[in-house]
CSV table of C-alpha atoms in Angstrom, one decimal:
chain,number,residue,atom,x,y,z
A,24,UNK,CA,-11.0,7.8,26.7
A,25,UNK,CA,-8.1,7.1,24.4
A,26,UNK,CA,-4.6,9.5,25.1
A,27,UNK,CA,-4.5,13.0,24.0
A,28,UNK,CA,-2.3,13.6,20.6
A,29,UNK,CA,-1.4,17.3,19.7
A,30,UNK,CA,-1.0,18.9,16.9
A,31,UNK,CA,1.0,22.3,16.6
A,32,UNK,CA,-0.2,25.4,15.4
A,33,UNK,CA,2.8,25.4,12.7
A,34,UNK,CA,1.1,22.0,11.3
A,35,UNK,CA,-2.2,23.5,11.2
A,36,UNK,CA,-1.5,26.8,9.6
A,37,UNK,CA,0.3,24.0,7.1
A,38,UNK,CA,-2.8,21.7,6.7
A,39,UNK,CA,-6.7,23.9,8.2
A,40,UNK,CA,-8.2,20.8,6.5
A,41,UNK,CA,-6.2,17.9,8.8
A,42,UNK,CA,-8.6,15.5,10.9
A,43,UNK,CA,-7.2,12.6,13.1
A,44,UNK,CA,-9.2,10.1,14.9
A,45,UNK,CA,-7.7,7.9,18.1
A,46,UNK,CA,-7.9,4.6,19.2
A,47,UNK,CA,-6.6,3.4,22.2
A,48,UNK,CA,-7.0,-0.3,22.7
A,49,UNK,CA,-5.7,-2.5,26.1
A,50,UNK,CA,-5.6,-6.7,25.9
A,51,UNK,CA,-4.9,-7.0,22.1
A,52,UNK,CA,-4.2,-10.4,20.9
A,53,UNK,CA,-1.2,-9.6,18.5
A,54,UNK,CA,0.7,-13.1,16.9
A,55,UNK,CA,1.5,-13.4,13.0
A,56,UNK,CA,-1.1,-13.2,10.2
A,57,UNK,CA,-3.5,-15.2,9.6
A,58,UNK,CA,-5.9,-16.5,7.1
A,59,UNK,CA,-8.5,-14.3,7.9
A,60,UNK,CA,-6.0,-11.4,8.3
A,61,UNK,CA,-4.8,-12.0,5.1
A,62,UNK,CA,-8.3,-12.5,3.9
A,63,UNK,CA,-9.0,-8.9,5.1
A,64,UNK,CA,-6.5,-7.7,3.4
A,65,UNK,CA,-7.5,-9.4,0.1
A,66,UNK,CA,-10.9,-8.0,0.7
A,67,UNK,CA,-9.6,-4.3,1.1
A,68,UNK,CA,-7.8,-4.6,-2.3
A,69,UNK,CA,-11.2,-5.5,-4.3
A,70,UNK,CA,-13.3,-2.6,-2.2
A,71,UNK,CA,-10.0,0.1,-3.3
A,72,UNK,CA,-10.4,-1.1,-7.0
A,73,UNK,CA,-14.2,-1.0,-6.7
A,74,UNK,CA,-13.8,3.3,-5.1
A,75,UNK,CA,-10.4,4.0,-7.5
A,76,UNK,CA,-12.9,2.7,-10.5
A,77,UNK,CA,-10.0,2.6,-13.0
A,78,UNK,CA,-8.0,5.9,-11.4
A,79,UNK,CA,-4.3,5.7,-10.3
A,80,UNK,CA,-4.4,5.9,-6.5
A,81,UNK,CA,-2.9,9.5,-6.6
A,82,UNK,CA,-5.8,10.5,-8.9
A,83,UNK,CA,-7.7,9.9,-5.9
A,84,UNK,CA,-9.0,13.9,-4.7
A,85,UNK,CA,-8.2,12.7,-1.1
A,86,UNK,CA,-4.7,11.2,-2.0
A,87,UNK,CA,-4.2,14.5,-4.3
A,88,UNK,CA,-4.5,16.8,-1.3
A,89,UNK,CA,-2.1,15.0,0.6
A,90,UNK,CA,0.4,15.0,-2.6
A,91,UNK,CA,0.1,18.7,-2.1
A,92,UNK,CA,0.8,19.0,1.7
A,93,UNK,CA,3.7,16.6,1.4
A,94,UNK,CA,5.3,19.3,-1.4
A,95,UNK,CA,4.3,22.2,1.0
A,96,UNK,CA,6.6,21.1,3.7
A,97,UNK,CA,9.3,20.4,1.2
A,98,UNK,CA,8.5,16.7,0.4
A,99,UNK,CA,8.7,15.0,-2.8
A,100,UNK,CA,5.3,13.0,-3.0
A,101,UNK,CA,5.8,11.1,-6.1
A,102,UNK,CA,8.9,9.8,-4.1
A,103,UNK,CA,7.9,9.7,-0.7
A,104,UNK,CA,4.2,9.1,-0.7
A,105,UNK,CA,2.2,8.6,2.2
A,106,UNK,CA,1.1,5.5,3.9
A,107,UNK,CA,-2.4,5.1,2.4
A,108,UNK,CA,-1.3,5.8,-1.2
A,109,UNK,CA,2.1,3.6,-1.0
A,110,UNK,CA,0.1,0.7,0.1
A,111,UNK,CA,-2.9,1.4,-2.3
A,112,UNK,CA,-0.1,1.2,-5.0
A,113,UNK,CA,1.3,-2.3,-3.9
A,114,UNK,CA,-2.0,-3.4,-3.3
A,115,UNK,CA,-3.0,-3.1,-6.7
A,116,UNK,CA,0.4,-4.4,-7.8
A,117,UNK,CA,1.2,-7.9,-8.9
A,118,UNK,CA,2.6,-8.5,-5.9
A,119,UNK,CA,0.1,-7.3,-3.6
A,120,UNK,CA,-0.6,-6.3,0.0
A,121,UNK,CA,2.8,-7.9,2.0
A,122,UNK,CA,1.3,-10.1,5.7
A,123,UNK,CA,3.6,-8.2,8.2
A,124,UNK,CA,1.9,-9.2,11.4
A,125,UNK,CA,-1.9,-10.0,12.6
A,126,UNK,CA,-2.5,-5.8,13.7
A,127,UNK,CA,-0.6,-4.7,11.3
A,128,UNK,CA,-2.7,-6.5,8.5
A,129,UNK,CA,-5.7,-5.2,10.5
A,130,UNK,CA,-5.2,-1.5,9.9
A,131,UNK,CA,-3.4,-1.8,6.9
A,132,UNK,CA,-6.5,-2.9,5.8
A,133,UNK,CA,-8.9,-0.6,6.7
A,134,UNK,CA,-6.1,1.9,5.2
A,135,UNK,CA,-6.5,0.4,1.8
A,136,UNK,CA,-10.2,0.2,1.8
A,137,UNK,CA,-10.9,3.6,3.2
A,138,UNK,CA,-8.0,5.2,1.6
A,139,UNK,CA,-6.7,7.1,4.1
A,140,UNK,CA,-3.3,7.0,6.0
A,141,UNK,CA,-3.8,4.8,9.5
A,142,UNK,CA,-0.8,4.1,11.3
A,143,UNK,CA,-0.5,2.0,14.9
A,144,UNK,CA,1.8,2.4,17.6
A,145,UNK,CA,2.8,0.0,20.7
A,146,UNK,CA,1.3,2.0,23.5
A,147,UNK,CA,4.0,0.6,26.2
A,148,UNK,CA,6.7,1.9,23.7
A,149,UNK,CA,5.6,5.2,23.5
A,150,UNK,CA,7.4,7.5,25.7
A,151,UNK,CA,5.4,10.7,26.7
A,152,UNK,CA,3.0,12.9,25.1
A,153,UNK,CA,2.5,12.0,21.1
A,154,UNK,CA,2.6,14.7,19.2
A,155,UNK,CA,2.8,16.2,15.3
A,156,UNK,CA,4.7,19.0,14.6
A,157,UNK,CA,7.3,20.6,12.0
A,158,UNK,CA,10.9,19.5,13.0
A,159,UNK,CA,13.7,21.3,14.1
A,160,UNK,CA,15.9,18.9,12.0
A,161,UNK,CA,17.9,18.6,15.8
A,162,UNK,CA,15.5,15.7,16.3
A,163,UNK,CA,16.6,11.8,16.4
A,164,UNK,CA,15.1,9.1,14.5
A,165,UNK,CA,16.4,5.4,15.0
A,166,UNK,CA,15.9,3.1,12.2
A,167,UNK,CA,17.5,0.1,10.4
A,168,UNK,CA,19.3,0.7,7.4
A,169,UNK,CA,21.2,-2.3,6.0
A,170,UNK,CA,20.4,-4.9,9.2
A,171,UNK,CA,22.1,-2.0,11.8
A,172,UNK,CA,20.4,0.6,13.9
A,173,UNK,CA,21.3,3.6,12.7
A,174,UNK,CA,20.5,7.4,13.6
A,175,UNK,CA,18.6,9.8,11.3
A,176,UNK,CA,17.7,13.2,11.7
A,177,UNK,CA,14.4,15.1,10.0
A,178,UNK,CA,14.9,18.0,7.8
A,179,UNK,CA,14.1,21.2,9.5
A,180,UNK,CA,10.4,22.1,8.6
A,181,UNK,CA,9.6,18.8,8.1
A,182,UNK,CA,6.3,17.1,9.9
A,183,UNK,CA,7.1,14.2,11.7
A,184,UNK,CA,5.1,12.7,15.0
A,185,UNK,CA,7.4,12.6,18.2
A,186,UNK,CA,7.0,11.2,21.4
A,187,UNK,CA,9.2,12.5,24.4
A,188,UNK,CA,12.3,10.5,23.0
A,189,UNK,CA,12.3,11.3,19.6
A,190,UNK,CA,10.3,11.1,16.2
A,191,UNK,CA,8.1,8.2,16.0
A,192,UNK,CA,7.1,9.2,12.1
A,193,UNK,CA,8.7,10.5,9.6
A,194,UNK,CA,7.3,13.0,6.9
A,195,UNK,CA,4.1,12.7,9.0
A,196,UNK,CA,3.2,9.2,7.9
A,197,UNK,CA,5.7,8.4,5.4
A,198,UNK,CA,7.9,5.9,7.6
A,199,UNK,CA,7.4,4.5,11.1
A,200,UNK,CA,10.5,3.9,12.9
A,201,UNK,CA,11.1,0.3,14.9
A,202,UNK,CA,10.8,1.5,18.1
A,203,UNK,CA,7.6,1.7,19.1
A,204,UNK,CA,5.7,-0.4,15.9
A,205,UNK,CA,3.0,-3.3,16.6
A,206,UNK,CA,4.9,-6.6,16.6
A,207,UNK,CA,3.5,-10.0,17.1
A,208,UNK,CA,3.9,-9.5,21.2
A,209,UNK,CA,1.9,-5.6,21.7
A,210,UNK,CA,-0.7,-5.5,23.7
A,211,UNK,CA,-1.3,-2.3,23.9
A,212,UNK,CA,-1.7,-0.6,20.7
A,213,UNK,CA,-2.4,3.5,19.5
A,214,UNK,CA,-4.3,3.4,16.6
A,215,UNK,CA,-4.3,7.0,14.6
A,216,UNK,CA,-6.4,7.4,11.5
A,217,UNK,CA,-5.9,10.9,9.8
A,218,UNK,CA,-7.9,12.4,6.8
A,219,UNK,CA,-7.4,15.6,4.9
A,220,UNK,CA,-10.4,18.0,3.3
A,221,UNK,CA,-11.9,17.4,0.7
A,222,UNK,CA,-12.3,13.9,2.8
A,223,UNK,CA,-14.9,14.5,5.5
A,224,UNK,CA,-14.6,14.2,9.1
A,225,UNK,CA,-17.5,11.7,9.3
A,226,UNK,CA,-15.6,9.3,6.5
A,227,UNK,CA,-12.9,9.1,9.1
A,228,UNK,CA,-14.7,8.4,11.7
A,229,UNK,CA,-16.6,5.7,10.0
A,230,UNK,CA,-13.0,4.1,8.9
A,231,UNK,CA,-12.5,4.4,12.8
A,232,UNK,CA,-15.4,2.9,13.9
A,233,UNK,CA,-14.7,-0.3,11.2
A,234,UNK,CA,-11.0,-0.4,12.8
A,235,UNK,CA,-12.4,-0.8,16.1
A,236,UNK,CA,-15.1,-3.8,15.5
A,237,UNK,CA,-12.2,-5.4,13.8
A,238,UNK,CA,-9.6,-5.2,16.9
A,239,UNK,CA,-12.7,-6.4,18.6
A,240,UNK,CA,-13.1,-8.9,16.6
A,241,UNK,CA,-9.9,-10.6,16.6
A,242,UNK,CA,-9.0,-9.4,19.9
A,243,UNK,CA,-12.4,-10.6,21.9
A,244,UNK,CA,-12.6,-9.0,25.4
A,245,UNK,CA,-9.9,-6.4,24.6
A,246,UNK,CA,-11.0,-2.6,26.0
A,247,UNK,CA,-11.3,0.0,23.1
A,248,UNK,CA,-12.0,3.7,23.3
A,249,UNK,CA,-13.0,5.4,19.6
A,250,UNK,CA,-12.0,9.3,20.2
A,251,UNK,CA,-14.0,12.0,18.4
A,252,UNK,CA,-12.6,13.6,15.5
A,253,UNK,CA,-10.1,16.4,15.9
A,254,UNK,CA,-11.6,19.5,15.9
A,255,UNK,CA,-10.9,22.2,13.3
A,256,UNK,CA,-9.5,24.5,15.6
A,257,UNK,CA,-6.5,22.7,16.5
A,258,UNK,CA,-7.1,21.6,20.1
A,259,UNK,CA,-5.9,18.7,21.5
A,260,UNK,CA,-8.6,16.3,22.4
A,261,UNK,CA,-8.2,12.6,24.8
């Protein structure tokens, strides 16, 4: 069974309607993109023009609701959008989808297909218990700003995912911090696929179930446990 994420009380009073699937997956085969990564990723953009039909991304309903939970917790979504919807933008962009690395192209595309946020951690960089809550604002957050580490620190109120070091995610799935991302060397990886009502829990487990025939199939031999969807009253599940 994959790890056990939580998520507070505070975050679901904020968001009834939140779903998250888990992936855990041991003996990836990580390395740079490649063609067929980056034909994945070509593939995703066609089947998101095919669903959007003509729409803006954020016209999406999906993509709407989580345009409204972003403003509830005091984020500006047409600034700071979430994952899914900042990529579904670029991806329909002249410039495109960017090739970061061979798993990151693998969710990134089942993201942009699926249009829902999926994110991926390196499980032997993950400190602790993962969990989502509203900050304190007291919390660190190491990134990179101008080619040197630097220290941020959330807004109070703001939802972020944390590990037992610090936040792992800011503005729930806005921006991943270096620390514990998928590079060409993980291994390990935490794969986290989260929808919001009026998308259905079954969508996101069917986005889960493609993510995981993918790291199967570019990763033959590697072991992969598929969670079941969060349930709606909160608990933690592993």
């Amino acid at each position: 069974m994959p790890r056990t994420l939580t998520v507070s009380d505070e975050v679901r009073a904020l968001a009834p309607g939140f779903t998250h699937v888990v992936i855990e997956a041991h003996g990836l085969r990580g390395g740079p993109s490649t063609e067929a990564s980056s034909a994945l990723l070509d593939d995703a953009t066609r089947r998101l023009a095919a669903r959007l039909a003509g729409r803006a991304p954020h016209e999406d309903p999906h993509m709407a609701a989580w345009r409204e939970v972003y403003t509830a917790f005091g984020a500006k979504p047409s600034r700071t959008r979430n994952s899914a919807e900042a990529l579904a933008k670029r991806a329909l962009s002249e410039s495109g989808l960017p090739r970061i690395n061979l798993l990151v192209d693998v969710y990134n595309a089942v993201s942009v297909a699926r249009l829902l946020p999926v994110g991926g951690e390196d499980a032997d960089r993950v400190e602790g218990a993962m969990r989502l809550v509203r900050a304190t604002g007291d919390e660190d957050f190491v990134t990179v700003a101008g080619g040197e580490e630097t220290v941020e620190h959330p807004a109070p109120g703001e939802v972020v995912w944390r590990d037992d070091t610090g936040v792992t995610c800011r503005r729930w799935n806005w921006r991943q911090g270096p620390r514990t991302r998928l590079t060409e060397a993980t291994a390990s990886g935490v794969f986290l696929l989260e929808g919001l009502a009026p998308m259905p829990a079954a969508d996101v487990e069917r986005a889960a179930a493609e993510l995981a025939e993918l790291l199967e199939k570019f990763s033959p031999g590697a072991r992969i446990s598929v969670g079941a969807p969060e349930p709606a009253d909160g608990r933690a599940h592993g």
